[in-house]
Short mmCIF file of C-alpha atoms in Angstrom, two decimals:
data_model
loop_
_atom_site.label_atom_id
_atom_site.label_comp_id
_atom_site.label_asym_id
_atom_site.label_seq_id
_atom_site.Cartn_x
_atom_site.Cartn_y
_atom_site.Cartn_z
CA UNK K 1 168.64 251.48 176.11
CA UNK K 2 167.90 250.73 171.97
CA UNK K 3 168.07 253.25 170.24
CA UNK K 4 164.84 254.90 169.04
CA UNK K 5 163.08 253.57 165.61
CA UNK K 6 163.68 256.09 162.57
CA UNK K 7 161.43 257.43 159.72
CA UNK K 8 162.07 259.44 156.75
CA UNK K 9 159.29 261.15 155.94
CA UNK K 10 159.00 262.38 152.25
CA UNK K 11 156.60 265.66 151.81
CA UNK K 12 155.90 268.58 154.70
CA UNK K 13 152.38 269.68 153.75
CA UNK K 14 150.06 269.41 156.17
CA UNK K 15 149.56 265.26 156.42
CA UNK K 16 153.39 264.70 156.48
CA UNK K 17 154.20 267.44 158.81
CA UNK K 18 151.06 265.69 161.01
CA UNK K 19 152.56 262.31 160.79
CA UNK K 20 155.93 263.60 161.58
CA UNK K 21 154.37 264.70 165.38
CA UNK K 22 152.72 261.78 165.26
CA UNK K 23 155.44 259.36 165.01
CA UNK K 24 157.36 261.35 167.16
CA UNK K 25 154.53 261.07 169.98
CA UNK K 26 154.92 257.20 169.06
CA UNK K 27 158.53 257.03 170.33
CA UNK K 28 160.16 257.37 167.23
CA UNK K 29 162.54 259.93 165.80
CA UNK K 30 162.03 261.43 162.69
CA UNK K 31 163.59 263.05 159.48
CA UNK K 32 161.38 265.47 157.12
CA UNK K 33 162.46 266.61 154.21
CA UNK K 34 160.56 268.49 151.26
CA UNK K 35 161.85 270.54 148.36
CA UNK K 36 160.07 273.88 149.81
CA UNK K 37 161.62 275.92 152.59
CA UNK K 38 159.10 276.71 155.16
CA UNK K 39 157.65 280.14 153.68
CA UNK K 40 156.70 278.28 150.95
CA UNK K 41 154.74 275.30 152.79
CA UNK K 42 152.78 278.51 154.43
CA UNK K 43 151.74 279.59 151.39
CA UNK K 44 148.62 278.27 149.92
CA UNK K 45 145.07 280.26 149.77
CA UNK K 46 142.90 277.75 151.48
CA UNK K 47 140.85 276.15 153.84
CA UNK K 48 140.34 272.44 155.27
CA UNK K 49 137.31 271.08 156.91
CA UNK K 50 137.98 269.14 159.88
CA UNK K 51 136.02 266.22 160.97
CA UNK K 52 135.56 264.48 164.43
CA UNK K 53 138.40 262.04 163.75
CA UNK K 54 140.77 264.51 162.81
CA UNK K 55 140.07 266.49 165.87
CA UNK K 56 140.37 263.62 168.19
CA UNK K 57 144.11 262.83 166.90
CA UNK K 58 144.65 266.97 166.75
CA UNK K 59 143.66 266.26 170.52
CA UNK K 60 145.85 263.20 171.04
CA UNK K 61 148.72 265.41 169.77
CA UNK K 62 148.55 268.22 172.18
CA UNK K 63 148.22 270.40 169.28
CA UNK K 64 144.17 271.43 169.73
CA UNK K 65 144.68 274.27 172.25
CA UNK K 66 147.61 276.00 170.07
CA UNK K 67 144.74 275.64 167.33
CA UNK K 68 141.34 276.24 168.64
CA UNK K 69 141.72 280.05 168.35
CA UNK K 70 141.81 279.80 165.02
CA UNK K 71 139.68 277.02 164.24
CA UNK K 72 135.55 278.09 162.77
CA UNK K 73 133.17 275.95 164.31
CA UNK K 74 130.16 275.31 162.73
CA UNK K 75 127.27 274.09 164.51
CA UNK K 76 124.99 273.09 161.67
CA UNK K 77 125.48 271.88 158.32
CA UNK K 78 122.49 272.63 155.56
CA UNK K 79 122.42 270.07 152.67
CA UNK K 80 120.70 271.12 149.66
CA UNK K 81 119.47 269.00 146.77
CA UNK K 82 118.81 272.14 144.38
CA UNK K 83 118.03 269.56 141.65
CA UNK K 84 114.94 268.56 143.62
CA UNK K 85 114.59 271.63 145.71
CA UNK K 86 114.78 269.64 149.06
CA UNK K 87 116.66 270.08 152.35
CA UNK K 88 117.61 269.02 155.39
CA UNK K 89 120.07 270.21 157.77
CA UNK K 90 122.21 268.43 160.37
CA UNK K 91 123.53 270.04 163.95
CA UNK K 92 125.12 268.83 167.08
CA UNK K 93 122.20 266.33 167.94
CA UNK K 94 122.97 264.37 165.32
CA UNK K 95 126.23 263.32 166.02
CA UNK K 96 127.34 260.26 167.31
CA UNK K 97 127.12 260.27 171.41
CA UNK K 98 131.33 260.29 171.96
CA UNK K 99 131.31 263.46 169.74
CA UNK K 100 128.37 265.03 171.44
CA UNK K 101 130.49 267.06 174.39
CA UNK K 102 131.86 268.94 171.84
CA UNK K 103 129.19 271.77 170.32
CA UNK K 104 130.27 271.95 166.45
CA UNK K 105 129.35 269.47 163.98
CA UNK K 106 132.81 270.62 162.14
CA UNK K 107 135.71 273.04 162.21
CA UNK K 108 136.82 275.43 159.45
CA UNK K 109 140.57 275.88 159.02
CA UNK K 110 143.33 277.97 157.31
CA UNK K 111 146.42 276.08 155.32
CA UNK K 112 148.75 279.05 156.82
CA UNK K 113 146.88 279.02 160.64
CA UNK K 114 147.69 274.93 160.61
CA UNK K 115 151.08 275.14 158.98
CA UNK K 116 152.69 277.57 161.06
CA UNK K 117 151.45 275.52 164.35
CA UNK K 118 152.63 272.24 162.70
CA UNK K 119 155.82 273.92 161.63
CA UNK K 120 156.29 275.59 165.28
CA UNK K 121 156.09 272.32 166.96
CA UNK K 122 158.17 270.26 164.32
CA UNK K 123 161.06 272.61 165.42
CA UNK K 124 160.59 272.59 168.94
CA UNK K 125 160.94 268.74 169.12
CA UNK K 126 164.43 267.24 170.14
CA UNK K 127 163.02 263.37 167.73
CA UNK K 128 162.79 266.07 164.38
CA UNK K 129 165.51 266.44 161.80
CA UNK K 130 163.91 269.16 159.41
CA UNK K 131 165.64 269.49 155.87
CA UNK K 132 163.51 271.74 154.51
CA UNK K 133 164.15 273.47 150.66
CA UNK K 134 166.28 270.73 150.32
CA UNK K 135 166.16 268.37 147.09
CA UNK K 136 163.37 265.53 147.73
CA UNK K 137 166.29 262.59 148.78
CA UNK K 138 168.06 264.60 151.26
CA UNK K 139 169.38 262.62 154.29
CA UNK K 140 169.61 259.39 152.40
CA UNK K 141 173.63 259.96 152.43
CA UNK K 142 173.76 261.54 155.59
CA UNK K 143 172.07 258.50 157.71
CA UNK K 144 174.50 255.57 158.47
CA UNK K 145 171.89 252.70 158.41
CA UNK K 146 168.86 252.90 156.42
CA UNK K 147 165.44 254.28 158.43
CA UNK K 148 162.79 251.79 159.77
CA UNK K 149 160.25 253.05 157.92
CA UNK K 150 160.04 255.47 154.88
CA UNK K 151 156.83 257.06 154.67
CA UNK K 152 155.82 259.07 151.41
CA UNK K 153 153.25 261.95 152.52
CA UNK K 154 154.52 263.74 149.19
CA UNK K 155 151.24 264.28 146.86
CA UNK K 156 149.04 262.68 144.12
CA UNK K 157 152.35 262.91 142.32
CA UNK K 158 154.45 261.41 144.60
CA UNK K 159 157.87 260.83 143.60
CA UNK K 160 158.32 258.36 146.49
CA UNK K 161 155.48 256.34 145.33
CA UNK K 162 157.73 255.76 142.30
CA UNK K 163 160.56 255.45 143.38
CA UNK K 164 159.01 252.26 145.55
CA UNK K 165 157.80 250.82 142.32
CA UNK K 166 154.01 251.19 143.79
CA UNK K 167 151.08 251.15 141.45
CA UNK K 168 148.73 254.09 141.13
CA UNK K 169 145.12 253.87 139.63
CA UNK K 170 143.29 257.33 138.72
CA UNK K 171 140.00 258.24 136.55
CA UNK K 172 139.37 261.92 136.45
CA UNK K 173 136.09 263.48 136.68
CA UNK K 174 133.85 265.52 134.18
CA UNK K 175 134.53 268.27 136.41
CA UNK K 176 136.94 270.44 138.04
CA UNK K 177 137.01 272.52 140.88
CA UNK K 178 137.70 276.32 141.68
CA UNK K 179 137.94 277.54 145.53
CA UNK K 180 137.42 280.86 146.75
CA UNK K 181 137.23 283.27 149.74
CA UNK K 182 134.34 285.79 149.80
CA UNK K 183 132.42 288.13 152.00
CA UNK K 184 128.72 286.83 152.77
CA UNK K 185 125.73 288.09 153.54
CA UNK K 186 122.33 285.22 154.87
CA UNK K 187 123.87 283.04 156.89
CA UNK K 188 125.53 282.99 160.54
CA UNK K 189 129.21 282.44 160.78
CA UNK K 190 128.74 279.12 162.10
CA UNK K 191 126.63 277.34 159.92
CA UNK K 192 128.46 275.06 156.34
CA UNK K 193 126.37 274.51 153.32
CA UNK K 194 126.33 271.76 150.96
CA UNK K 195 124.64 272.29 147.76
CA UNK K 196 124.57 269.51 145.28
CA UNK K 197 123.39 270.89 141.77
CA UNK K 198 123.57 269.57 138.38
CA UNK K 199 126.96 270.97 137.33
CA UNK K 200 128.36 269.80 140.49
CA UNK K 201 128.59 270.14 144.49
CA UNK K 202 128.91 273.59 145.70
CA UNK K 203 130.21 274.10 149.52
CA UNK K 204 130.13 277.49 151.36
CA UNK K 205 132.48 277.04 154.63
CA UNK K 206 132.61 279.50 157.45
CA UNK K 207 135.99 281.58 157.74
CA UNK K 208 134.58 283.66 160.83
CA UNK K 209 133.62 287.56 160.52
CA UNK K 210 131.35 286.98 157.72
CA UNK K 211 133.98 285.57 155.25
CA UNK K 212 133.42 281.96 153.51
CA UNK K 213 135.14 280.10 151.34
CA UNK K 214 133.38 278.61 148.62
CA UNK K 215 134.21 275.22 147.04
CA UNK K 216 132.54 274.93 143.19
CA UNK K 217 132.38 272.33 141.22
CA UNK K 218 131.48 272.51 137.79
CA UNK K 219 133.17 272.00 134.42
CA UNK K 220 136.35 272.40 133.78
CA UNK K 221 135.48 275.10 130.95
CA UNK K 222 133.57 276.64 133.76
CA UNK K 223 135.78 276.60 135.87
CA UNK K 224 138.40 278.25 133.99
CA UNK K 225 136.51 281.26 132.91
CA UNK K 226 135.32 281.79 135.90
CA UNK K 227 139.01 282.18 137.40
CA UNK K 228 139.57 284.82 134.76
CA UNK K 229 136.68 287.16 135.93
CA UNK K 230 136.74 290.22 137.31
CA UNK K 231 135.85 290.46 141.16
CA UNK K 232 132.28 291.86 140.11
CA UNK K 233 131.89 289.53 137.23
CA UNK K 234 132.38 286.91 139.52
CA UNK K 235 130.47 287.59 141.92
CA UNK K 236 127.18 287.80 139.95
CA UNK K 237 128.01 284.60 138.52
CA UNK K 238 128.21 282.95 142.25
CA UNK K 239 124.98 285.04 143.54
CA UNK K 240 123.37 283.38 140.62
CA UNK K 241 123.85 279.44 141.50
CA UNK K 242 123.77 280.60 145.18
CA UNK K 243 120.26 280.09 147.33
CA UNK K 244 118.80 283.16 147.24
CA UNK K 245 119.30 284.40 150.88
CA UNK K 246 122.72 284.16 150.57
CA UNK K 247 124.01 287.09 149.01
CA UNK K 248 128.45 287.89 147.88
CA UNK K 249 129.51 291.29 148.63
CA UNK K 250 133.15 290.92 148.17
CA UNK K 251 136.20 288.79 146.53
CA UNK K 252 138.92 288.04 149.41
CA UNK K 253 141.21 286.53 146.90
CA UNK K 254 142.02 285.43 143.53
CA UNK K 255 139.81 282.65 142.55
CA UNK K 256 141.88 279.24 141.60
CA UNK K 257 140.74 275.89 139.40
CA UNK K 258 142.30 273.24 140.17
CA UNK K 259 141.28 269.32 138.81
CA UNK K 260 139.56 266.64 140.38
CA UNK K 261 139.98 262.93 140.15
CA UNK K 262 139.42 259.50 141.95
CA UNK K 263 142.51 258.29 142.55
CA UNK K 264 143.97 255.21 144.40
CA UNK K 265 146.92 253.10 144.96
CA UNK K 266 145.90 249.25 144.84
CA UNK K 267 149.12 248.43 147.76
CA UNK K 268 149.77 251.46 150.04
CA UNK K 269 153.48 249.80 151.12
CA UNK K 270 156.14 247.52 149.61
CA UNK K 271 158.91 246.73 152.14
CA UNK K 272 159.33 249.52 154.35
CA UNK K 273 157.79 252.50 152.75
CA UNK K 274 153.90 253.15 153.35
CA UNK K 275 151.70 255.79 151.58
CA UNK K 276 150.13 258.22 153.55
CA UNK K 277 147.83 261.04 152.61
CA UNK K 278 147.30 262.03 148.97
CA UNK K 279 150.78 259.73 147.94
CA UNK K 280 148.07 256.85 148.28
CA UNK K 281 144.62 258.11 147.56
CA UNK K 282 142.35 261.23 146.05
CA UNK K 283 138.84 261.52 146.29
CA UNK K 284 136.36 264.51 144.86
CA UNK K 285 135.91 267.23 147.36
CA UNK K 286 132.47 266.82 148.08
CA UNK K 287 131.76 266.40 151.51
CA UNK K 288 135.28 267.65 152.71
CA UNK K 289 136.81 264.29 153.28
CA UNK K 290 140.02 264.86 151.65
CA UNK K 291 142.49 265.88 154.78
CA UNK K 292 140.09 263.74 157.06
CA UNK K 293 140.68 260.98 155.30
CA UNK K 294 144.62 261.68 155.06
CA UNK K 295 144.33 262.25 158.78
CA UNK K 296 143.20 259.02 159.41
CA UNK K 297 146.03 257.58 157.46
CA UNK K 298 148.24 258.78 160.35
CA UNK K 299 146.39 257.98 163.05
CA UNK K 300 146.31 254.13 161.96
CA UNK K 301 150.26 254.71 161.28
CA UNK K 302 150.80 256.26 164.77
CA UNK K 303 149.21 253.59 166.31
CA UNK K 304 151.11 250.77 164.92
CA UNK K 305 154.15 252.74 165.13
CA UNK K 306 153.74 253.10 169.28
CA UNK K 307 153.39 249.39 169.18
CA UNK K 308 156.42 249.01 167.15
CA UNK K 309 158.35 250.94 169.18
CA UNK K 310 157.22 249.19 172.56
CA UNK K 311 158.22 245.93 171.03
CA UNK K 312 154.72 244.32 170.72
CA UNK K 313 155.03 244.52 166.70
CA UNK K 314 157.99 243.58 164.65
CA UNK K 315 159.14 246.80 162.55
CA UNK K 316 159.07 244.75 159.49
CA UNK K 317 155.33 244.02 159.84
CA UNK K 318 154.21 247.58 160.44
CA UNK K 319 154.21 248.61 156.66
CA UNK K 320 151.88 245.38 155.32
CA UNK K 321 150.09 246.01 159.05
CA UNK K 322 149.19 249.61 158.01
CA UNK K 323 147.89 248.88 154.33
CA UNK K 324 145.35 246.04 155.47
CA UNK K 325 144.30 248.51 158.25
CA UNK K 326 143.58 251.35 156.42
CA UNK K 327 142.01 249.22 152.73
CA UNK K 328 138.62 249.29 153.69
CA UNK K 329 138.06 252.91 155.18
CA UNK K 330 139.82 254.06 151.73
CA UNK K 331 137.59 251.69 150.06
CA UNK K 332 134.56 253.00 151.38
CA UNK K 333 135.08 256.73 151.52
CA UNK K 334 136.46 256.70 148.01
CA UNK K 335 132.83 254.56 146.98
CA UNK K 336 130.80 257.10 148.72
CA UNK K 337 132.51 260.38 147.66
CA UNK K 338 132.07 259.05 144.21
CA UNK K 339 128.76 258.26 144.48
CA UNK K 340 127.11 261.48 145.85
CA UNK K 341 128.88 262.89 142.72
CA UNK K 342 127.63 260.89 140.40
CA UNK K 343 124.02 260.67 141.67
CA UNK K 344 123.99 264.16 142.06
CA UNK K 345 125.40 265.64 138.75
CA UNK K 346 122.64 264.03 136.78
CA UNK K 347 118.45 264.47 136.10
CA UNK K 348 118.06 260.86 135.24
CA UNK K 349 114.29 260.25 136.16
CA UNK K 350 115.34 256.98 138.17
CA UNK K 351 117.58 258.51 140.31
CA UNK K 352 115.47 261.99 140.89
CA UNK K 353 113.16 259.57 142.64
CA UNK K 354 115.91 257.85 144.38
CA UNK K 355 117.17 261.19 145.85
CA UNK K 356 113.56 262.56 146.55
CA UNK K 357 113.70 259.00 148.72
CA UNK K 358 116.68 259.72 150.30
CA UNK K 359 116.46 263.51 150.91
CA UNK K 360 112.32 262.46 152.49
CA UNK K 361 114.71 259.50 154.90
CA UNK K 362 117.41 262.69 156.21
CA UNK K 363 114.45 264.70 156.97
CA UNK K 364 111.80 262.53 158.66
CA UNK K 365 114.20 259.47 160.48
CA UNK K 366 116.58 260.79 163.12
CA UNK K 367 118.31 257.40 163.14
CA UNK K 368 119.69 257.75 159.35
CA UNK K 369 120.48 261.10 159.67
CA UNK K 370 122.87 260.30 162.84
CA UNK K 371 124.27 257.51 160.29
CA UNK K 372 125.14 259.68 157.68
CA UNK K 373 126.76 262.10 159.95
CA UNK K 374 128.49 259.87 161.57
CA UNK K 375 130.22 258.41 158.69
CA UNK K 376 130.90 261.80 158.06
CA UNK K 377 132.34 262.84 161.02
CA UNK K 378 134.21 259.67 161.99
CA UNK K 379 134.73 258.13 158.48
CA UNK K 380 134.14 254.48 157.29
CA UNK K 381 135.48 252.27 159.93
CA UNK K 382 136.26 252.54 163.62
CA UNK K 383 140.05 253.36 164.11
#
């Protein structure tokens, strides 16, 4: 029997420890290694939303039924244009028919909740080396023939991405952006809210037992003083930009700012190392796309991997195989996240009247609004 493919895998967040299962489902075996010992990799104060495609690989993986008790659904998602004062909201019968047997339009998750399931399962596979809190090239000495495939899943400031000599293109916004858990009072615990407002998109996710985490964009000056506010301070300031039926009662944690940029790398492999997740791309967080679209990194990868591994795609094809796969699905999300932020963070007479048109198309044609939930849900492409 030949022995199983191998990939390094640089960076254990919650993309590399993903592709790690992933491969591994693929018939490879894997090594993951990350300067940050597993308490740390728990620790980060925030939530993800989860699209369609990221559920169906979560599926795929077996990993869906060791996460759906902690997973928020929500069932409808209310979009805002406070700029115009128009609305429309989306819910289950606007998703594309394949997604329609499942009653949520998305799912709210936890960093720890995911991490310590991703982490659980990374240890209980046989295929996983795990060199964890070790320095980032750990194993390089230790293997006696190079791996088949190195993949960076190691951040926006990926070392790996370097190290391969790989370009990287990035224009940051006008903005920044501070997340935040609070409880809520006006709205059910299974409904998301989208508001798009001069200074910036504002998202209010469902956490489950009246708790929501808020997602604010604004400017970076904003941003920062608002992380220095007291609890009360604070929450005046969000009851003030919020609609009025939603109402803050209480701070869950400390309010962080963090910045925003468009970011891309022009070639997502050279030789045998591929970019996956935030190594190769950053959008704005409107619209929650972020993880999805890191997600669907790895499912392409997984997918050409299993065909490497049968034999029905040379391994020295799979890294160029994966960047033409994944260009135009990058391309397109990218376009569009930048686009709802720039149309909507502006009172340009023009494009008022180009929103009021598109706001009056959500509300009154059932066909566009299945559209632009779909390429929500399911992203820019077909996988």
């Amino acid at each position: 029997m030949a022995p199983l493919l191998h990939a390094r895998l640089q960076g254990a967040g919650p993309s590399g420890a993903l592709t790690a299962l992933a491969l591994v489902q693929a018939g490879w075996r894997v090594t993951l290694v990350d300067p940050q010992p597993p308490d740390q990799l728990l620790q980060r104060d925030r939530a993800y939303a989860l699209n369609h495609s990221s559920a169906r690989l979560l599926i795929d993986l077996g990993l869906w039924p060791d996460l759906e008790p902690v997973l928020t659904p929500f069932r409808s998602l209310e979009l805002w244009d406070r700029g115009i004062h128009r609305r429309v909201r989306f819910t289950t019968r606007d998703l594309p028919a394949s997604c329609r047997n499942v009653a949520a339009v998305g799912w709210i998750l936890q960093h720890r909740d995911l991490m310590a399931v991703l982490l659980q399962h990374l240890n209980a596979s046989q295929r996983v080396t795990l060199l964890l809190g070790a320095p980032p090239q750990a194993g390089e000495g230790m293997e006696s023939t190079p791996p088949d495939l190195v993949v960076a899943t190691d951040g926006v400031a990926s070392p790996t991405r370097t190290l391969a000599g790989l370009p990287w293109w990035q224009r940051p916004y006008r903005q920044a952006c501070l997340t935040a858990q609070v409880q809520l009072r006006g709205s059910r615990d299974d409904q998301a809210w989208e508001l798009f407002r001069p200074e910036g998109p504002l998202a209010v996710l469902p956490l489950g037992g009246g708790r929501f985490q808020v997602v604010w964009s604004a400017s970076t000056a904003t941003c920062r003083s608002l992380e220095a506010l007291a609890p009360s301070a604070f929450l005046d300031r969000l009851a003030g930009v919020l609609p009025d039926q939603l109402q803050p009662d209480a701070l869950e944690d400390q309010p962080r700012a963090f910045p925003v940029a468009l970011g891309l790398a022009p070639r997502l492999w050279r030789g045998r190392t591929v970019l996956v997740g935030e190594s190769g791309h950053r959008c704005h967080p409107v619209g929650g796309q972020g993880l999805n679209l890191c997600w669907r990194d790895t499912t392409v990868l997984a997918l050409l991997a299993g065909r490497a591994a049968r034999g029905e795609l040379a391994v020295g094809r799979l890294a160029s195989a994966y960047g033409r796969r994944r260009r135009l699905d990058l391309l397109l999300t990218l376009s569009a996240t930048d686009l709802l932020v720039r149309l909507y963070s502006n009172r340009q007479p023009l494009l008022l009247a180009l929103r009021q048109l598109a706001m009056t198309l959500l509300q009154r044609a059932p066909g566009i609004r299945r559209l632009s939930l779909r390429a929500m849900t399911l992203g820019g492409v077909p996988i």
